Amino acid sequence: MNVINNEVLLESRSLRNDVAGRTEVLDKVKALSLLPDGMHVTTAMVAAYFEVTVKTLESVMEDHREELDSHGLQVLTGTRLALFKGACGIQSRSRAIAVFSRRTVLNVAMLLRDSEVARQVRTYLLDVEYMARTQPVDNSVHRGPDSLDDRIDRRISRILGKTIVPMFNALIEASGEHRKELISLRDDVEKVERKLCNHHQRLRHLEHAQGPRPYTGIMASIDAMNWREFEHHVAVLLRRDGCTDVVVHGGPGDRGVDVTAVTAEGRSIVVQCKSFAPYRPVWSGELQKFLGASFVQHGADVALFVATTSFTPDARAIAETYGITLVDRAHLEKWSAGVPLAILR
């Protein structure tokens, strides 16, 4: 049972922010279908997940637009919309489409009052958060798959099998008057034990099949950042990897670069940061602009182009020819997880 009633999430934005990253609970309650890009859903898809009308969902969006925007809600128009439709195979004449990340969908679950699915998500969310905060930290060496034996379902099944069932057996042997009732209760307990054991085995199979996911949640957090937050995130990574004199310049008057720094070896470095949707690649023209700014205007030793998306083949060709280091979505994920960039070592 939850220590905190899940209705509190409806009222407390700070509490919602605290648990906003636990998007895995969505699939624990109900499978969330994603668009072909593997990252987003439309308004209609979110409404279907929560089993509410689109009008109900749009009302929540209107009342909490600023909060939802901060967690990844985007309204696509113009060129961005055309690229998105092409990438996801969407056939629509709409001039604007709202797209939700998994983080945004979880945010909606914490705002929707009249949805049983949303209520279940909130309940599960607080259960997971409570367990994470109250469970003692295990500082032992990682034990691999056998550590799954510490699951609560496994512990309960052990208690039932090794304590409760033997206790019923002793009572049955010593009792005459209530023998049938005790046998019936023992059978019920054994059924529960078997179900828990089967559940445990299914979880083991699923987790072995999925394999390790060391970077889960990193890109979802980055995708939720605005352009200014993303630039500061890159600045933090540079400082972590030994750079000094790190300055964020993004915005008007930045002379074509967003961050400047000095590497641990004393080389000057300029950085361009692009916080784009995953379906919108960085084009060659953007590399050409950065090329002039980095080496001509700033005379940099190292030119670093960091993006939350991919680069077109032409853009990669320019980077290879002129010595620009590209950090695409996959490399950004690893860099953010603690893997230093080779150029900064």
PDB file of N, CA, C and O in Angstrom, residues 135-160:
ATOM      1  N   GLN A 135      14.525   1.043   0.277  1.00  0.00           N
ATOM      2  CA  GLN A 135      15.354  -0.155   0.239  1.00  0.00           C
ATOM      3  C   GLN A 135      16.782   0.196   0.619  1.00  0.00           C
ATOM      4  O   GLN A 135      17.307   1.219   0.173  1.00  0.00           O
ATOM      5  N   PRO A 136      17.436  -0.611   1.450  1.00  0.00           N
ATOM      6  CA  PRO A 136      18.833  -0.339   1.778  1.00  0.00           C
ATOM      7  C   PRO A 136      19.711  -0.463   0.552  1.00  0.00           C
ATOM      8  O   PRO A 136      19.452  -1.273  -0.333  1.00  0.00           O
ATOM      9  N   VAL A 137      20.758   0.361   0.473  1.00  0.00           N
ATOM     10  CA  VAL A 137      21.672   0.330  -0.651  1.00  0.00           C
ATOM     11  C   VAL A 137      22.561  -0.899  -0.557  1.00  0.00           C
ATOM     12  O   VAL A 137      23.124  -1.187   0.494  1.00  0.00           O
ATOM     13  N   ASP A 138      22.681  -1.633  -1.667  1.00  0.00           N
ATOM     14  CA  ASP A 138      23.529  -2.820  -1.700  1.00  0.00           C
ATOM     15  C   ASP A 138      24.884  -2.427  -2.250  1.00  0.00           C
ATOM     16  O   ASP A 138      25.021  -2.123  -3.426  1.00  0.00           O
ATOM     17  N   ASN A 139      25.907  -2.411  -1.402  1.00  0.00           N
ATOM     18  CA  ASN A 139      27.245  -2.032  -1.823  1.00  0.00           C
ATOM     19  C   ASN A 139      28.114  -3.233  -2.185  1.00  0.00           C
ATOM     20  O   ASN A 139      29.316  -3.099  -2.397  1.00  0.00           O
ATOM     21  N   SER A 140      27.516  -4.406  -2.242  1.00  0.00           N
ATOM     22  CA  SER A 140      28.290  -5.592  -2.582  1.00  0.00           C
ATOM     23  C   SER A 140      28.610  -5.620  -4.064  1.00  0.00           C
ATOM     24  O   SER A 140      28.029  -4.880  -4.856  1.00  0.00           O
ATOM     25  N   VAL A 141      29.537  -6.488  -4.458  1.00  0.00           N
ATOM     26  CA  VAL A 141      29.875  -6.629  -5.871  1.00  0.00           C
ATOM     27  C   VAL A 141      28.663  -7.159  -6.617  1.00  0.00           C
ATOM     28  O   VAL A 141      27.917  -7.992  -6.116  1.00  0.00           O
ATOM     29  N   HIS A 142      28.464  -6.675  -7.856  1.00  0.00           N
ATOM     30  CA  HIS A 142      27.314  -7.101  -8.656  1.00  0.00           C
ATOM     31  C   HIS A 142      27.308  -8.620  -8.822  1.00  0.00           C
ATOM     32  O   HIS A 142      28.306  -9.213  -9.197  1.00  0.00           O
ATOM     33  N   ARG A 143      26.169  -9.226  -8.564  1.00  0.00           N
ATOM     34  CA  ARG A 143      26.109 -10.676  -8.541  1.00  0.00           C
ATOM     35  C   ARG A 143      25.533 -11.299  -9.801  1.00  0.00           C
ATOM     36  O   ARG A 143      25.358 -12.489  -9.879  1.00  0.00           O
ATOM     37  N   GLY A 144      25.225 -10.484 -10.788  1.00  0.00           N
ATOM     38  CA  GLY A 144      24.716 -11.033 -12.034  1.00  0.00           C
ATOM     39  C   GLY A 144      23.296 -11.517 -11.892  1.00  0.00           C
ATOM     40  O   GLY A 144      22.543 -11.109 -11.006  1.00  0.00           O
ATOM     41  N   PRO A 145      22.860 -12.445 -12.796  1.00  0.00           N
ATOM     42  CA  PRO A 145      21.466 -12.901 -12.816  1.00  0.00           C
ATOM     43  C   PRO A 145      20.986 -13.491 -11.504  1.00  0.00           C
ATOM     44  O   PRO A 145      19.808 -13.421 -11.182  1.00  0.00           O
ATOM     45  N   ASP A 146      21.892 -14.084 -10.696  1.00  0.00           N
ATOM     46  CA  ASP A 146      21.444 -14.693  -9.448  1.00  0.00           C
ATOM     47  C   ASP A 146      20.875 -13.672  -8.483  1.00  0.00           C
ATOM     48  O   ASP A 146      20.130 -14.018  -7.571  1.00  0.00           O
ATOM     49  N   SER A 147      21.237 -12.387  -8.678  1.00  0.00           N
ATOM     50  CA  SER A 147      20.717 -11.362  -7.771  1.00  0.00           C
ATOM     51  C   SER A 147      19.215 -11.201  -7.918  1.00  0.00           C
ATOM     52  O   SER A 147      18.571 -10.574  -7.084  1.00  0.00           O
ATOM     53  N   LEU A 148      18.640 -11.750  -8.992  1.00  0.00           N
ATOM     54  CA  LEU A 148      17.199 -11.702  -9.165  1.00  0.00           C
ATOM     55  C   LEU A 148      16.483 -12.452  -8.050  1.00  0.00           C
ATOM     56  O   LEU A 148      15.300 -12.244  -7.812  1.00  0.00           O
ATOM     57  N   ASP A 149      17.208 -13.344  -7.365  1.00  0.00           N
ATOM     58  CA  ASP A 149      16.598 -14.086  -6.269  1.00  0.00           C
ATOM     59  C   ASP A 149      16.192 -13.181  -5.117  1.00  0.00           C
ATOM     60  O   ASP A 149      15.477 -13.598  -4.221  1.00  0.00           O
ATOM     61  N   ASP A 150      16.674 -11.922  -5.113  1.00  0.00           N
ATOM     62  CA  ASP A 150      16.319 -11.003  -4.043  1.00  0.00           C
ATOM     63  C   ASP A 150      14.989 -10.296  -4.284  1.00  0.00           C
ATOM     64  O   ASP A 150      14.581  -9.452  -3.501  1.00  0.00           O
ATOM     65  N   ARG A 151      14.327 -10.595  -5.395  1.00  0.00           N
ATOM     66  CA  ARG A 151      13.035  -9.971  -5.658  1.00  0.00           C
ATOM     67  C   ARG A 151      12.057 -10.286  -4.524  1.00  0.00           C
ATOM     68  O   ARG A 151      12.099 -11.348  -3.919  1.00  0.00           O
ATOM     69  N   ILE A 152      11.136  -9.359  -4.317  1.00  0.00           N
ATOM     70  CA  ILE A 152      10.165  -9.544  -3.238  1.00  0.00           C
ATOM     71  C   ILE A 152       9.261 -10.744  -3.511  1.00  0.00           C
ATOM     72  O   ILE A 152       8.886 -11.473  -2.585  1.00  0.00           O
ATOM     73  N   ASP A 153       8.939 -11.000  -4.803  1.00  0.00           N
ATOM     74  CA  ASP A 153       8.080 -12.156  -5.085  1.00  0.00           C
ATOM     75  C   ASP A 153       8.791 -13.460  -4.746  1.00  0.00           C
ATOM     76  O   ASP A 153       8.186 -14.418  -4.258  1.00  0.00           O
ATOM     77  N   ARG A 154      10.123 -13.488  -4.978  1.00  0.00           N
ATOM     78  CA  ARG A 154      10.890 -14.690  -4.653  1.00  0.00           C
ATOM     79  C   ARG A 154      10.979 -14.881  -3.137  1.00  0.00           C
ATOM     80  O   ARG A 154      10.858 -15.997  -2.628  1.00  0.00           O
ATOM     81  N   ARG A 155      11.163 -13.775  -2.411  1.00  0.00           N
ATOM     82  CA  ARG A 155      11.267 -13.874  -0.953  1.00  0.00           C
ATOM     83  C   ARG A 155       9.948 -14.347  -0.341  1.00  0.00           C
ATOM     84  O   ARG A 155       9.928 -15.162   0.586  1.00  0.00           O
ATOM     85  N   ILE A 156       8.836 -13.828  -0.869  1.00  0.00           N
ATOM     86  CA  ILE A 156       7.527 -14.240  -0.349  1.00  0.00           C
ATOM     87  C   ILE A 156       7.289 -15.723  -0.607  1.00  0.00           C
ATOM     88  O   ILE A 156       6.794 -16.451   0.258  1.00  0.00           O
ATOM     89  N   SER A 157       7.637 -16.191  -1.821  1.00  0.00           N
ATOM     90  CA  SER A 157       7.412 -17.606  -2.136  1.00  0.00           C
ATOM     91  C   SER A 157       8.255 -18.505  -1.227  1.00  0.00           C
ATOM     92  O   SER A 157       7.821 -19.593  -0.843  1.00  0.00           O
ATOM     93  N   ARG A 158       9.461 -18.046  -0.869  1.00  0.00           N
ATOM     94  CA  ARG A 158      10.288 -18.817   0.064  1.00  0.00           C
ATOM     95  C   ARG A 158       9.636 -18.909   1.443  1.00  0.00           C
ATOM     96  O   ARG A 158       9.622 -19.963   2.081  1.00  0.00           O
ATOM     97  N   ILE A 159       9.091 -17.777   1.904  1.00  0.00           N
ATOM     98  CA  ILE A 159       8.433 -17.763   3.217  1.00  0.00           C
ATOM     99  C   ILE A 159       7.229 -18.699   3.222  1.00  0.00           C
ATOM    100  O   ILE A 159       7.017 -19.481   4.165  1.00  0.00           O
ATOM    101  N   LEU A 160       6.454 -18.652   2.130  1.00  0.00           N
ATOM    102  CA  LEU A 160       5.282 -19.517   2.046  1.00  0.00           C
ATOM    103  C   LEU A 160       5.681 -20.983   2.053  1.00  0.00           C
ATOM    104  O   LEU A 160       5.073 -21.814   2.746  1.00  0.00           O
TER     105      LEU A 160
END
